Coordinates of C-alpha atoms and ligand atoms in Angstrom, one line a residue:
M1 CA -15.8 -10.3 19.9
T2 CA -16.6 -9.7 16.1
D3 CA -15.4 -12.0 13.3
F4 CA -13.5 -9.5 11.7
F5 CA -10.2 -10.6 12.2
Q6 CA -11.2 -14.8 12.8
G7 CA -9.6 -14.6 16.3
M8 CA -5.9 -14.4 14.8
A9 CA -3.4 -14.5 17.5
P10 CA -1.6 -11.8 19.0
I11 CA 2.0 -11.4 16.8
A12 CA 4.8 -12.4 18.3
Y13 CA 8.8 -11.7 17.7
E14 CA 10.0 -14.5 16.5
G15 CA 13.5 -12.9 15.3
P16 CA 15.2 -11.8 12.0
D17 CA 14.8 -15.4 10.5
S18 CA 11.3 -15.8 11.1
T19 CA 9.7 -16.7 7.5
S20 CA 6.3 -16.2 8.7
P21 CA 4.1 -13.4 7.3
L22 CA 2.8 -12.6 9.9
A23 CA 5.7 -12.1 13.3
F24 CA 7.9 -9.3 14.5
R25 CA 11.3 -9.8 12.6
H26 CA 12.4 -6.7 14.2
Y27 CA 10.3 -5.1 17.0
N28 CA 10.6 -6.2 20.2
P29 CA 8.7 -4.6 22.3
D30 CA 10.7 -5.3 25.8
E31 CA 14.1 -5.2 23.9
V32 CA 16.5 -2.2 25.5
V33 CA 17.8 0.3 22.9
M34 CA 19.6 3.0 24.2
G35 CA 18.6 2.2 27.9
K36 CA 15.0 2.1 26.6
R37 CA 12.2 -0.6 26.2
M38 CA 11.5 -0.3 22.1
E39 CA 7.8 -0.1 22.5
D40 CA 8.6 3.5 24.7
H41 CA 10.8 4.9 22.6
L42 CA 8.7 4.0 19.3
R43 CA 5.3 4.5 21.3
F44 CA 2.8 3.6 18.0
A45 CA -0.4 4.1 17.5
V46 CA -3.6 2.8 14.6
A47 CA -4.3 5.9 12.8
Y48 CA -8.7 4.7 13.1
W49 CA -9.6 6.9 10.1
H50 CA -7.2 4.7 7.5
S51 CA -7.4 1.6 9.0
F52 CA -11.1 1.2 10.0
A53 CA -13.3 4.8 8.4
W54 CA -11.4 4.8 4.9
E55 CA -13.8 2.5 2.6
G56 CA -11.1 1.9 0.0
G57 CA -12.5 5.1 -2.7
D58 CA -10.1 7.1 -5.0
P59 CA -10.6 10.2 -7.1
F60 CA -12.1 7.5 -9.5
G61 CA -13.9 4.9 -8.0
G62 CA -15.8 4.4 -4.6
Q63 CA -15.5 1.9 -2.2
T64 CA -13.6 -1.8 -2.5
F65 CA -13.7 -2.5 1.3
E66 CA -16.5 -4.2 2.7
R67 CA -16.4 -4.4 6.0
P68 CA -19.3 -5.6 8.7
W69 CA -19.7 -1.9 10.5
H70 CA -20.4 -0.2 6.5
P71 CA -22.4 1.8 5.8
Q72 CA -20.8 4.2 8.7
D73 CA -24.4 5.9 9.4
E74 CA -25.4 3.8 12.5
I75 CA -24.2 4.1 16.0
G76 CA -24.8 0.4 16.3
R77 CA -22.3 -0.4 13.7
A78 CA -20.1 2.7 14.9
K79 CA -20.1 0.3 18.2
V80 CA -18.9 -2.8 15.9
K81 CA -16.3 -0.7 14.7
A82 CA -15.0 -0.4 17.6
D83 CA -14.8 -4.2 18.5
A84 CA -12.8 -4.6 15.9
A85 CA -10.7 -1.6 16.0
F86 CA -9.8 -2.5 19.4
E87 CA -9.5 -6.3 18.7
L88 CA -6.6 -5.4 16.0
F89 CA -4.4 -3.2 19.0
D90 CA -4.9 -6.3 21.0
I91 CA -3.8 -8.4 18.0
L92 CA -0.7 -5.8 17.7
G93 CA -0.1 -5.2 21.0
Q94 CA -0.5 -1.6 19.6
P95 CA 0.0 0.8 22.9
Y96 CA -1.5 4.0 21.2
F97 CA -4.7 4.8 18.5
C98 CA -5.6 8.3 17.2
W99 CA -8.8 8.8 16.1
H100 CA -10.7 12.2 14.3
D101 CA -14.3 12.6 15.4
A102 CA -15.6 12.0 12.1
D103 CA -14.0 8.7 11.6
I104 CA -15.3 6.8 15.0
R105 CA -19.5 8.7 15.0
P106 CA -21.9 8.5 12.5
E107 CA -22.9 12.4 11.3
G108 CA -25.7 13.5 12.9
D109 CA -28.8 15.9 11.7
S110 CA -27.2 18.6 13.9
F111 CA -24.5 19.4 15.9
A112 CA -26.1 18.4 19.3
A113 CA -27.2 15.0 17.4
S114 CA -23.3 14.2 16.3
L115 CA -22.3 15.2 19.7
R116 CA -24.3 12.5 21.2
N117 CA -23.3 10.1 18.7
F118 CA -19.4 11.0 19.6
E119 CA -20.5 10.8 23.6
T120 CA -21.2 7.5 22.9
I121 CA -18.6 5.6 21.5
I122 CA -16.3 8.3 24.2
D123 CA -17.8 5.8 26.6
Y124 CA -18.0 3.4 24.8
F125 CA -13.7 4.1 23.9
E126 CA -13.4 4.2 27.3
E127 CA -14.8 1.1 29.0
K128 CA -12.8 -1.2 26.6
M129 CA -9.4 1.4 27.4
S130 CA -10.1 0.5 31.1
T131 CA -8.6 -3.2 30.7
R132 CA -6.3 -2.8 28.1
K133 CA -3.3 -1.4 27.6
T134 CA -3.5 0.8 24.8
R135 CA -3.9 4.0 25.1
L136 CA -5.1 7.4 23.2
L137 CA -1.9 9.0 21.5
W138 CA -4.3 11.6 20.3
G139 CA -7.3 12.9 19.3
T140 CA -8.5 15.8 16.5
A141 CA -11.6 17.3 14.5
N142 CA -12.4 16.5 11.3
M143 CA -12.9 20.0 10.1
F144 CA -12.3 19.0 6.1
S145 CA -14.4 16.3 5.1
H146 CA -18.5 17.6 5.2
R147 CA -19.5 20.0 2.8
R148 CA -19.4 23.2 5.9
W149 CA -15.4 23.3 6.2
M150 CA -15.1 23.3 2.2
S151 CA -14.1 27.4 2.6
G152 CA -12.1 26.4 5.4
A153 CA -12.6 25.7 9.8
S154 CA -10.9 28.6 11.5
T155 CA -10.2 30.4 8.2
N156 CA -13.6 30.5 7.2
P157 CA -15.5 33.9 5.5
D158 CA -18.3 32.8 7.2
P159 CA -18.2 33.6 11.0
D160 CA -20.5 30.5 11.9
V161 CA -18.2 28.0 10.4
F162 CA -15.7 29.4 12.4
A163 CA -18.0 29.0 15.3
Y164 CA -19.0 25.6 14.5
S165 CA -15.1 25.2 14.4
A166 CA -14.6 26.5 18.2
A167 CA -17.4 24.5 19.0
T168 CA -16.3 21.2 17.1
V169 CA -12.7 21.7 18.5
K170 CA -13.9 22.4 22.6
T171 CA -15.9 18.6 22.1
C172 CA -12.7 17.1 21.1
M173 CA -10.6 18.8 23.6
D174 CA -12.5 17.7 26.2
A175 CA -12.9 13.7 24.7
T176 CA -9.1 13.8 24.6
H177 CA -8.8 14.8 28.1
R178 CA -11.0 12.2 29.0
L179 CA -9.4 9.1 27.8
N180 CA -5.9 11.2 29.0
G181 CA -4.8 11.6 25.8
E182 CA -1.5 12.6 25.1
N183 CA -1.8 15.2 22.8
Y184 CA -3.7 17.5 20.8
V185 CA -3.7 17.5 17.1
L186 CA -5.4 20.0 14.4
W187 CA -4.5 20.2 11.0
G188 CA -6.0 21.9 8.5
G189 CA -6.0 20.5 5.2
R190 CA -9.2 23.4 4.2
E191 CA -6.9 26.0 5.8
G192 CA -5.5 27.9 3.3
Y193 CA -7.1 28.6 -0.1
E194 CA -8.3 27.7 -3.6
T195 CA -7.8 31.1 -5.4
L196 CA -6.3 34.1 -3.9
L197 CA -8.9 36.1 -5.9
N198 CA -11.7 35.3 -3.1
T199 CA -9.2 35.4 -0.4
D200 CA -8.0 37.7 2.4
M201 CA -5.0 35.5 3.6
G202 CA -3.7 38.7 6.1
R203 CA -7.2 38.1 8.0
E204 CA -7.4 34.4 7.5
L205 CA -4.2 33.7 9.5
D206 CA -5.2 36.3 12.3
H207 CA -8.3 34.4 12.3
M208 CA -6.6 30.8 12.7
G209 CA -3.6 32.7 14.9
R210 CA -6.6 33.6 17.3
F211 CA -8.0 30.3 17.2
L212 CA -5.1 28.8 18.1
N213 CA -4.8 30.8 21.0
M214 CA -8.7 30.0 22.0
V215 CA -7.3 26.3 22.0
V216 CA -4.5 27.1 24.0
D217 CA -6.3 28.6 26.5
Y218 CA -8.9 26.5 26.5
K219 CA -6.3 23.3 27.0
H220 CA -5.1 25.6 30.3
K221 CA -8.7 26.5 31.8
I222 CA -9.5 22.1 31.5
G223 CA -6.3 21.3 32.8
F224 CA -5.4 19.1 30.2
K225 CA -1.4 18.5 30.3
G226 CA -0.6 17.2 26.8
A227 CA 1.4 18.8 24.3
I228 CA -0.9 21.1 21.1
L229 CA 0.3 19.9 17.6
V230 CA -0.5 21.6 14.7
E231 CA 0.6 19.3 11.4
P232 CA 2.1 20.8 8.7
K233 CA 1.1 20.3 5.2
P234 CA 1.6 22.0 1.6
Q235 CA -1.2 21.7 -0.2
E236 CA -4.3 18.9 -0.3
P237 CA -6.9 18.6 -0.3
S238 CA -6.9 22.7 -0.6
K239 CA -3.9 23.8 -3.4
H240 CA -2.6 25.9 -0.9
Q241 CA -2.3 25.2 2.7
Y242 CA -1.3 27.9 5.4
D243 CA 0.6 25.2 7.4
Y244 CA 2.9 24.4 4.3
D245 CA 6.4 23.0 6.3
A246 CA 8.0 23.2 9.5
T247 CA 9.3 26.3 9.5
T248 CA 6.7 28.0 8.1
C249 CA 4.8 26.7 10.8
Y250 CA 7.4 27.9 13.4
G251 CA 7.2 31.7 11.6
F252 CA 3.7 31.5 12.4
L253 CA 3.6 30.0 16.4
Q254 CA 5.7 33.4 16.9
K255 CA 3.7 35.7 14.9
Y256 CA 1.1 34.5 17.1
G257 CA 3.2 34.0 20.4
L258 CA 2.7 30.4 20.5
E259 CA 6.1 29.0 19.6
N260 CA 6.3 28.3 23.4
E261 CA 2.8 26.3 23.4
V262 CA 2.5 24.8 20.7
K263 CA 4.6 21.6 19.0
L264 CA 4.5 20.0 15.5
N265 CA 3.2 16.7 14.4
L266 CA 5.4 15.9 11.3
E267 CA 4.3 14.0 8.8
Q268 CA 6.5 11.7 6.3
G269 CA 4.3 12.0 3.4
H270 CA 4.0 15.9 3.3
A271 CA 7.3 16.3 3.6
I272 CA 7.8 15.1 0.3
L273 CA 4.9 16.9 -0.8
A274 CA 6.6 20.3 0.4
G275 CA 10.0 19.4 -1.6
H276 CA 11.2 18.1 1.5
S277 CA 13.0 14.6 3.2
F278 CA 11.1 13.5 6.6
E279 CA 14.9 14.2 8.0
H280 CA 14.7 17.6 7.1
E281 CA 11.5 18.2 8.4
I282 CA 12.7 16.9 11.8
A283 CA 15.9 18.4 12.0
A284 CA 14.3 21.5 11.4
A285 CA 11.2 21.4 14.4
T286 CA 14.3 19.6 16.3
A287 CA 16.9 23.1 15.5
L288 CA 14.1 24.7 16.3
G289 CA 12.7 23.0 20.0
V290 CA 8.9 22.5 18.4
L291 CA 9.6 18.9 17.3
G292 CA 6.0 17.0 18.9
S293 CA 4.9 14.0 17.3
I294 CA 5.1 12.0 13.7
D295 CA 2.9 10.4 11.1
M296 CA 4.8 7.8 9.8
N297 CA 4.3 6.8 6.0
R298 CA 5.4 7.1 2.8
N299 CA 4.5 8.4 -0.6
D300 CA 4.7 7.2 -3.8
Y301 CA 7.9 9.0 -5.2
Q302 CA 6.4 9.3 -9.2
S303 CA 2.6 9.6 -8.3
G304 CA 3.1 13.3 -6.7
W305 CA 0.1 12.9 -4.3
D306 CA -0.3 12.1 -0.4
T307 CA -0.7 8.3 -0.7
D308 CA -0.6 7.5 2.8
Q309 CA 1.2 4.4 2.2
F310 CA 3.0 2.4 4.5
P311 CA 6.5 2.8 5.0
N312 CA 8.7 0.5 3.5
N313 CA 12.1 1.7 3.3
T314 CA 14.8 1.2 6.2
P315 CA 17.5 4.0 5.2
E316 CA 14.5 6.9 4.8
V317 CA 12.7 5.6 8.7
A318 CA 16.5 5.5 10.1
L319 CA 17.8 8.8 9.9
A320 CA 14.2 10.0 10.8
Y321 CA 14.8 8.5 14.4
Y322 CA 17.9 9.1 14.2
H323 CA 17.2 13.1 14.6
I324 CA 14.2 11.9 17.0
L325 CA 17.4 10.1 19.1
K326 CA 19.3 13.0 18.5
D327 CA 16.9 15.4 19.9
G328 CA 16.2 13.0 23.3
G329 CA 13.3 10.9 21.7
F330 CA 9.9 11.1 22.3
T331 CA 8.0 12.7 25.5
S332 CA 4.2 13.0 24.9
G333 CA 5.0 12.0 20.8
G334 CA 4.8 8.7 19.3
T335 CA 4.9 6.9 15.8
N336 CA 1.3 6.9 14.1
F337 CA 0.9 5.3 11.4
D338 CA -1.4 7.6 9.2
A339 CA -1.4 5.3 6.6
K340 CA -3.7 2.7 4.5
L341 CA -4.2 0.0 2.5
R342 CA -4.2 -0.1 -1.0
R343 CA -7.6 -0.1 -2.2
Q344 CA -7.0 -3.7 -3.3
S345 CA -5.7 -5.0 -0.2
L346 CA -9.5 -6.0 1.2
D347 CA -8.5 -8.9 3.1
A348 CA -8.2 -8.6 7.7
E349 CA -5.0 -9.7 7.1
D350 CA -4.1 -7.4 4.6
L351 CA -4.6 -4.7 7.6
V352 CA -2.6 -6.9 9.8
A353 CA 0.9 -7.2 8.0
A354 CA 0.3 -3.8 6.9
H355 CA 1.0 -2.8 10.5
V356 CA 3.3 -5.4 11.1
G357 CA 5.9 -4.4 8.1
G358 CA 5.2 -0.8 9.4
M359 CA 6.5 -1.6 12.7
D360 CA 9.0 -3.7 12.1
I361 CA 10.5 -1.5 9.3
C362 CA 10.2 1.1 11.9
A363 CA 12.0 -0.9 15.1
R364 CA 14.9 -2.0 12.4
G365 CA 15.4 2.2 11.5
L366 CA 14.9 2.8 15.6
K367 CA 18.0 0.3 16.1
A368 CA 20.4 1.1 12.9
A369 CA 19.9 5.1 14.1
A370 CA 20.6 4.0 17.7
A371 CA 23.7 2.5 16.6
M372 CA 25.0 5.1 14.3
L373 CA 24.4 7.6 17.5
E374 CA 26.4 4.9 20.0
D375 CA 29.0 4.7 17.3
G376 CA 29.2 8.2 16.9
G377 CA 30.7 8.5 13.4
L378 CA 28.0 11.0 12.5
D379 CA 28.6 13.4 15.2
Q380 CA 32.2 13.2 15.3
A381 CA 32.0 14.2 11.5
L382 CA 30.4 17.4 13.2
A383 CA 32.2 18.3 15.3
A384 CA 35.4 18.5 12.7
R385 CA 33.9 20.2 10.2
Y386 CA 32.8 23.0 12.8
A387 CA 35.9 22.8 15.1
G388 CA 36.8 26.4 13.9
W389 CA 34.3 27.7 15.6
D390 CA 35.4 26.0 18.9
T391 CA 38.9 28.9 19.1
P392 CA 38.2 32.1 20.7
E393 CA 38.8 34.3 18.0
A394 CA 35.6 33.1 16.1
Q395 CA 33.2 32.5 19.6
A396 CA 34.2 36.9 19.4
M397 CA 33.6 36.9 16.1
L398 CA 29.9 36.4 16.4
Q399 CA 30.2 39.1 19.1
G400 CA 31.9 41.8 16.5
D401 CA 30.9 43.5 13.6
L402 CA 31.0 43.9 10.2
G403 CA 33.6 46.5 10.1
S404 CA 35.9 44.8 12.7
I405 CA 35.2 41.1 10.8
F406 CA 36.2 43.5 7.5
E407 CA 39.6 44.3 9.4
Q408 CA 40.4 41.4 10.1
V409 CA 39.7 39.3 5.8
H410 CA 41.0 42.9 4.9
T411 CA 44.6 42.9 6.5
G412 CA 45.2 38.7 5.6
K413 CA 44.8 37.6 8.9
V414 CA 41.6 35.8 7.6
D415 CA 42.2 33.0 4.1
P416 CA 39.8 30.6 3.9
K417 CA 40.8 27.0 2.4
P418 CA 38.4 25.1 1.3
Q419 CA 37.8 21.5 3.1
S420 CA 36.1 18.7 1.7
G421 CA 32.4 18.1 3.0
R422 CA 33.1 14.3 2.3
Q423 CA 29.3 13.7 1.5
E424 CA 29.8 10.1 0.2
I425 CA 32.2 9.4 2.7
L426 CA 29.4 9.6 5.3
E427 CA 26.7 8.4 3.0
N428 CA 28.3 5.2 2.9
Y429 CA 28.7 5.1 6.8
V430 CA 24.7 4.7 7.0
N431 CA 24.7 2.3 4.0
R432 CA 27.1 0.6 7.2
F433 CA 24.1 0.4 9.8
V434 CA 20.8 0.7 7.7
Ligands
XUL501 C1 -4.6 14.2 6.7 C2 -3.1 13.8 7.5 C3 -4.8 13.9 8.5 C4 -4.0 14.3 9.6 C5 -4.8 14.6 11.1 O1 -3.1 14.4 4.8 O2 -2.3 13.8 7.5 O3 -4.8 12.2 8.5 O4 -2.8 13.5 9.9 O5 -6.3 15.1 10.7
CO502 CO1 -1.4 12.9 9.5

């Protein structure tokens, strides 16, 4: 037991009228929404990197947080960090967490030394998880922070770095499998370029495609039953990242024969950076059959960076869960808070409150999404808008060709009559629920 959270009691559900700063007003894990417990719908996870490894720096200034596990270069303090992390999971009643190798262990002076540190912490996690409800939603490798990754991981011009990436991902997949993780994620922050002047894009894409095939082969070899997820992001830290957005990733998966093996982990802030909304990315992934999991957060709409703030916008979140529920809900995926405190939010209480607020906003969004689905207003509007396609003539046209369709139009049998898209009416409809 650390004294970081000062013995804070588990957060309780007190209902929408509670005025307590540390209570759930909407997240009631056992409440049944559309036939399923809220906890089983939302499948919340704490992101170890933001909540425990991030030190509060920004491009203009360094560390602002002072934690008992700083500096993070020693295995004993990595265990203190793990103790505090599991205390937070208990306080929040969190069903899941997620990690990168680099967040949980100190870097060693060789690959083997880093791996020893990593395995020590995985053992430590395993022991803690044996007496708790918190499970692993996903593990991943950090192949973007250390200078060795500066020119990419699997897309690096140096084959030695490709090898280092393969060895690193193997160790992270082994650990994820050992902890019964439900997914394995790959986010390629350096899989892209700074300038095309020094980049052979075709070769890099082929290497990345081959690498992902090796990951999938290894998953089957070790009998890992979780999903392999790729996380789209258009840029930052690289000028351009190959996993730009959901549809770009799908094209990549198809080209390398992986569209039935790999799904996507979509992040609200990354959607915004790509010039999309979060529900666009989710709707695109569900249309293509590759929705896996989500990283929930929000960006500042003025700054243009990936600010990774905790979510705080019910309508945005409600529309995201609307598309997730419509797709049947999560299977192996969940809601990972890939979100960090603002650097002035120094206290343990800030960290707890950030998660409580995020969980509550998601629960509120989920309830609104379920109410819209149960009411059926948006589905009815869609059915009415596309009703023309229900006729045998319209269906036959899809089997026809340009020539036969031309005849229909040319002879005047077909004559389009524009109809309202009813956007404002539909927006007003959504506002009744959020
Ligand atoms: C970075 C990001 C990562 C991935 C995991 O923007 O989202 O934290 O989620 O590597
Ligand atoms: Co993320």
